[in-house]
PDB file of C-alpha atoms in Angstrom:
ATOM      1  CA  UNK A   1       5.421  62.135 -14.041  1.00  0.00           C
ATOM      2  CA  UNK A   2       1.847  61.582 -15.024  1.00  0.00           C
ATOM      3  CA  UNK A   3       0.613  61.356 -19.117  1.00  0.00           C
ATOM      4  CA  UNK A   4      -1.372  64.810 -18.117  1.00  0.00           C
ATOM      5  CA  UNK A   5       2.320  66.272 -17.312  1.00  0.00           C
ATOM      6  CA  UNK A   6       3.728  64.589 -20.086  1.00  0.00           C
ATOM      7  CA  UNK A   7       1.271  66.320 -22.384  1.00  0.00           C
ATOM      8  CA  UNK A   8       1.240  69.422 -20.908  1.00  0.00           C
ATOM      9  CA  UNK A   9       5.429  69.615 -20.462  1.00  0.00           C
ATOM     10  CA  UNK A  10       4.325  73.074 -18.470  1.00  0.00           C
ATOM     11  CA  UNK A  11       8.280  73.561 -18.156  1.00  0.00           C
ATOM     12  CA  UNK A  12       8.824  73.786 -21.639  1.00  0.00           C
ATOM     13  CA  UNK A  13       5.493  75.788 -22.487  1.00  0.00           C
ATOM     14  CA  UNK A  14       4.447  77.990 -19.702  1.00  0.00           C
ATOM     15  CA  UNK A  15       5.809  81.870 -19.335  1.00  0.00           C
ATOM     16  CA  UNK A  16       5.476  82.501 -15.905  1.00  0.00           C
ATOM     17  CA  UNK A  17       6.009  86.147 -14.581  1.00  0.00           C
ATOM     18  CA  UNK A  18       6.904  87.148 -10.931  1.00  0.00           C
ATOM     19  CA  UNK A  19       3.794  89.108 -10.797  1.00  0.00           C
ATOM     20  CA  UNK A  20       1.643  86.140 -11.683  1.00  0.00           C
ATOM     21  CA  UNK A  21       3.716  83.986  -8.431  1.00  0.00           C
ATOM     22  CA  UNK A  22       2.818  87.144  -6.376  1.00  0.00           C
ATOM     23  CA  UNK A  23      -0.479  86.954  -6.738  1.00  0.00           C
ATOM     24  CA  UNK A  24      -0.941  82.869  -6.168  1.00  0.00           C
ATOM     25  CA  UNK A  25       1.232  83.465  -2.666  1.00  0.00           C
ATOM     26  CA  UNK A  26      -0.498  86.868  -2.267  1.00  0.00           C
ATOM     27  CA  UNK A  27       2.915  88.692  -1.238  1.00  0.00           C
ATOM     28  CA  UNK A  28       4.528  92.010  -2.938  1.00  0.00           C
ATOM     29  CA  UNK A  29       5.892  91.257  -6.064  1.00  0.00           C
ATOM     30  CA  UNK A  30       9.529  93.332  -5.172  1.00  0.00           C
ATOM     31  CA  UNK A  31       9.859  89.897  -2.343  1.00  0.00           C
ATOM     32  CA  UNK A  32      10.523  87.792  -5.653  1.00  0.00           C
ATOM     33  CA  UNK A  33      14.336  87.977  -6.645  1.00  0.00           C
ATOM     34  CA  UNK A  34      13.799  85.500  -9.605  1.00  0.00           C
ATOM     35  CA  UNK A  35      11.430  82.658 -10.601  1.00  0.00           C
ATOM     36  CA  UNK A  36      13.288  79.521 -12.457  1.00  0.00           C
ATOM     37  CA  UNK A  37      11.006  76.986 -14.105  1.00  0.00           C
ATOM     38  CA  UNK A  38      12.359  72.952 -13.486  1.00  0.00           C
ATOM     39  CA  UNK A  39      11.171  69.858 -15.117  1.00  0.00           C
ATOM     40  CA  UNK A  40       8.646  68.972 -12.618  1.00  0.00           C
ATOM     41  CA  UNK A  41       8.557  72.516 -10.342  1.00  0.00           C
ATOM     42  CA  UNK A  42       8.750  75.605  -9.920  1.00  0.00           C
ATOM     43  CA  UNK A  43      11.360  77.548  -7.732  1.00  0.00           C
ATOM     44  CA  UNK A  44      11.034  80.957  -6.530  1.00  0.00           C
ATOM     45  CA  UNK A  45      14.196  82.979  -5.188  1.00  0.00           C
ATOM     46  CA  UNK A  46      12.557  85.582  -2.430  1.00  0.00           C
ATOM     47  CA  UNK A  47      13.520  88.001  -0.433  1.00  0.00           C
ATOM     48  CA  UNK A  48      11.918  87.236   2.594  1.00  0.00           C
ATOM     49  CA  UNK A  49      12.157  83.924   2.808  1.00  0.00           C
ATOM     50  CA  UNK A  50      14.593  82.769   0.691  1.00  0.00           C
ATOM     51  CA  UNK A  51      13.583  80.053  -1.663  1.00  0.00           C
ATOM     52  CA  UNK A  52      10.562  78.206  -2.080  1.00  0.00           C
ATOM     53  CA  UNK A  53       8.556  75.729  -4.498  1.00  0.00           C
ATOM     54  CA  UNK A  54       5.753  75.557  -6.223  1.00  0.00           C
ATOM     55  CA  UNK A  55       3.602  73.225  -8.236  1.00  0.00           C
ATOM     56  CA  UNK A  56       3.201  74.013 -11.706  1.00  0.00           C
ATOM     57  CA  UNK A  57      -0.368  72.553 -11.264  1.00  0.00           C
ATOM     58  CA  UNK A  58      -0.965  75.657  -8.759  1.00  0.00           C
ATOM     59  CA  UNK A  59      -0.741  77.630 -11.505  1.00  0.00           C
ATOM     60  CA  UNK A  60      -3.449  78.971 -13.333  1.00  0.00           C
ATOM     61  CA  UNK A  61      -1.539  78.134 -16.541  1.00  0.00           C
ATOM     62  CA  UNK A  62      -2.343  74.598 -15.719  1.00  0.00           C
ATOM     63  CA  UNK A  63      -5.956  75.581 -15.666  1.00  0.00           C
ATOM     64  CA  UNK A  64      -5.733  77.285 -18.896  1.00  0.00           C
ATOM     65  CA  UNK A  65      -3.450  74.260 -20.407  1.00  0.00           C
ATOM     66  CA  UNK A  66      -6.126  71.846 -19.562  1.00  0.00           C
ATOM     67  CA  UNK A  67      -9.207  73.634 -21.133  1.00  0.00           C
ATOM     68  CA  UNK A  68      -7.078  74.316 -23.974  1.00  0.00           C
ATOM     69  CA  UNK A  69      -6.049  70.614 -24.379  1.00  0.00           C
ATOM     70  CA  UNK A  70     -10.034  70.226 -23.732  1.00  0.00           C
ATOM     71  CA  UNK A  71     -11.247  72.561 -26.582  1.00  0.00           C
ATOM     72  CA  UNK A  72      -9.140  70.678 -29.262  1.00  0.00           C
ATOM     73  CA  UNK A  73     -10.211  67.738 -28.428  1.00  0.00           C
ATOM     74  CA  UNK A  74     -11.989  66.571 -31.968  1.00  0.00           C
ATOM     75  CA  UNK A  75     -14.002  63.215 -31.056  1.00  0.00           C
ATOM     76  CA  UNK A  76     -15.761  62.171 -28.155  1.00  0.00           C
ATOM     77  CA  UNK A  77     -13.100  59.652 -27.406  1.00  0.00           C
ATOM     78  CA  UNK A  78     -10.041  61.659 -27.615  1.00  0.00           C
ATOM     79  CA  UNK A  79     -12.243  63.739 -24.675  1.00  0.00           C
ATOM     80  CA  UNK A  80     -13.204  60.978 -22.706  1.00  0.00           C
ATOM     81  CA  UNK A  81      -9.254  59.806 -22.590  1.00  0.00           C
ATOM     82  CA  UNK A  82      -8.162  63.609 -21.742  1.00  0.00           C
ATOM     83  CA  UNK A  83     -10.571  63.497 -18.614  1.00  0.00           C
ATOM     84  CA  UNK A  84      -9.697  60.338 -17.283  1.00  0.00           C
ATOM     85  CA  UNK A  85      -5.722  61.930 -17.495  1.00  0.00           C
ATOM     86  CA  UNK A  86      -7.184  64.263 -15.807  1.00  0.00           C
ATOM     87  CA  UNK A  87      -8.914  62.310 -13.099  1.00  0.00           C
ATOM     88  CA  UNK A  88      -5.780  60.355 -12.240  1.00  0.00           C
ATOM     89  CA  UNK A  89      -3.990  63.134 -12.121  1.00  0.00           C
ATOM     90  CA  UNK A  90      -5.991  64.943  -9.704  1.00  0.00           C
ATOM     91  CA  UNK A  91      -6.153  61.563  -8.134  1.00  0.00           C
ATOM     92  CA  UNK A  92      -2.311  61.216  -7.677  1.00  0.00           C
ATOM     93  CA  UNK A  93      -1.743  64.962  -6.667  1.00  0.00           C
ATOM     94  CA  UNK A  94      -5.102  66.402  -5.160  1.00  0.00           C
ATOM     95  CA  UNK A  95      -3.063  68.480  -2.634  1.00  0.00           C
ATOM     96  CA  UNK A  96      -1.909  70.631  -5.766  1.00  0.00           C
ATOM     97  CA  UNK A  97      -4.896  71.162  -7.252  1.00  0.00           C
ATOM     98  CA  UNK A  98      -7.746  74.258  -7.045  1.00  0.00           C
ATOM     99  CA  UNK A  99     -11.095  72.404  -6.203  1.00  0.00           C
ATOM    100  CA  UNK A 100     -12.943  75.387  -7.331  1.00  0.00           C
ATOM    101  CA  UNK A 101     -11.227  75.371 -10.927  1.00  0.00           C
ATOM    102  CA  UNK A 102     -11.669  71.524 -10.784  1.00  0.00           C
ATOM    103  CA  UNK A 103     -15.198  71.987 -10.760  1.00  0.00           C
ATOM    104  CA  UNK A 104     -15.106  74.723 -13.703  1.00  0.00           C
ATOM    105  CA  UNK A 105     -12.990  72.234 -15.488  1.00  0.00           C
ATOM    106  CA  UNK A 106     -15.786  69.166 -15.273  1.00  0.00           C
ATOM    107  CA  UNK A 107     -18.264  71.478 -16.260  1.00  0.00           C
ATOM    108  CA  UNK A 108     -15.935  72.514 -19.388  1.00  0.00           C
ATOM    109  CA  UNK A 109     -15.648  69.038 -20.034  1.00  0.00           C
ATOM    110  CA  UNK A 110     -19.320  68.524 -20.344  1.00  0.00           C
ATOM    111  CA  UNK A 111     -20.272  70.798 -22.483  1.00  0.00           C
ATOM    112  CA  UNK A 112     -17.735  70.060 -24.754  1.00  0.00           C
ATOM    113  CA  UNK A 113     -18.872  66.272 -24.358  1.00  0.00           C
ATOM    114  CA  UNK A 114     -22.206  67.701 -25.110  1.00  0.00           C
ATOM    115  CA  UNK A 115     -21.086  69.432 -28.233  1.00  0.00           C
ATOM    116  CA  UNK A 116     -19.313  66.783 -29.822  1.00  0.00           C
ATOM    117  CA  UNK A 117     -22.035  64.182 -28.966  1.00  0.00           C
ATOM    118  CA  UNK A 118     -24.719  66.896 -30.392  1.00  0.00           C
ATOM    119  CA  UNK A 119     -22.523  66.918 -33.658  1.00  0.00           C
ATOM    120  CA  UNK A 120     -22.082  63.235 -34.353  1.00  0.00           C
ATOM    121  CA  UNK A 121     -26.232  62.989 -33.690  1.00  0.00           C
ATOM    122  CA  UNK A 122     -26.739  65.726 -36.375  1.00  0.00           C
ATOM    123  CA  UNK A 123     -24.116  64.505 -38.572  1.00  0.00           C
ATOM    124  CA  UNK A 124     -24.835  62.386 -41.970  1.00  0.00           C
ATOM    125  CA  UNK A 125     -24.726  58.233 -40.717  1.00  0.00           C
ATOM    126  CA  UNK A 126     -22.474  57.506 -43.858  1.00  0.00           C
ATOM    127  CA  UNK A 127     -19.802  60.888 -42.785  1.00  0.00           C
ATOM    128  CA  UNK A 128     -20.038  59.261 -39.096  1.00  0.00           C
ATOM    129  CA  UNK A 129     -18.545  55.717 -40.267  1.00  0.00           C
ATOM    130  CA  UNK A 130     -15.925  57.142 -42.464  1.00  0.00           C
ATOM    131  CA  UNK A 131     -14.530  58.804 -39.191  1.00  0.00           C
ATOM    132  CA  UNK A 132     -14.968  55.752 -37.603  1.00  0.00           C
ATOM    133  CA  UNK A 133     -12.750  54.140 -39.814  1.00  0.00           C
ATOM    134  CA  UNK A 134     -10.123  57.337 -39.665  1.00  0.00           C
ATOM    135  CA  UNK A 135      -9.885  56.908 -36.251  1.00  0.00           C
ATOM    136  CA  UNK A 136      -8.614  52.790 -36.124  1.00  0.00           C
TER     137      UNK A 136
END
């Protein structure tokens, strides 16, 4: 299990529906007897075909998970630690992931890398050490 999965624990925090599973294998939703969420996957009971996994990183709860985890992150180093998570992660497991909402995802990233760097340029020099030294 990666830190990103650790931090996400997507069994323990994501709802998933049947209709959402539909739509990522693009069948009827009636084929899906029953979706159970596992530590590390996700198995779907269906008609059809009878059972079958799934990545929770397939999901586009992951997506949302990560730019959530993104959009808290407070300082420009807690950001920079979340992305390179990320990067391993995607590293480790680049079968499972969506390269078009990778690339929405890095641009995410910058501009909340832009943001947070715009904020500590504008902010008062004496207010920017004292979160220095609330950070150690």
């Amino acid at each position: 299990m990666t830190p990103l999965f650790r931090r996400l624990q997507p069994a323990l925090k994501f709802r998933i529906s049947p209709s959402s599973i539909a739509r990522l294998l693009k069948i009827p939703k009636h084929l899906i007897v029953r979706v159970e969420s596992w530590a590390y996957i996700v198995f779907v009971h269906r008609r059809d075909k009878g059972g079958q996994f799934i990545s929770y990183r397939q999901l586009r709860q992951w997506f949302n998970a990560i730019a959530c985890q993104i959009q808290h992150c407070t300082t420009c180093q807690q950001l920079q630690q979340l992305w390179l998570a990320i990067e391993r992660d995607r590293k480790i497991h680049n079968k499972q992931y969506n390269h078009q909402d990778a690339a929405l995802l890095s641009n995410f990233w910058t501009r909340c890398w832009y943001t947070l760097s715009i904020d500590i340029l504008t902010t008062p020099p004496l207010e920017v050490a004292l979160r220095c030294v609330t950070l150690r």
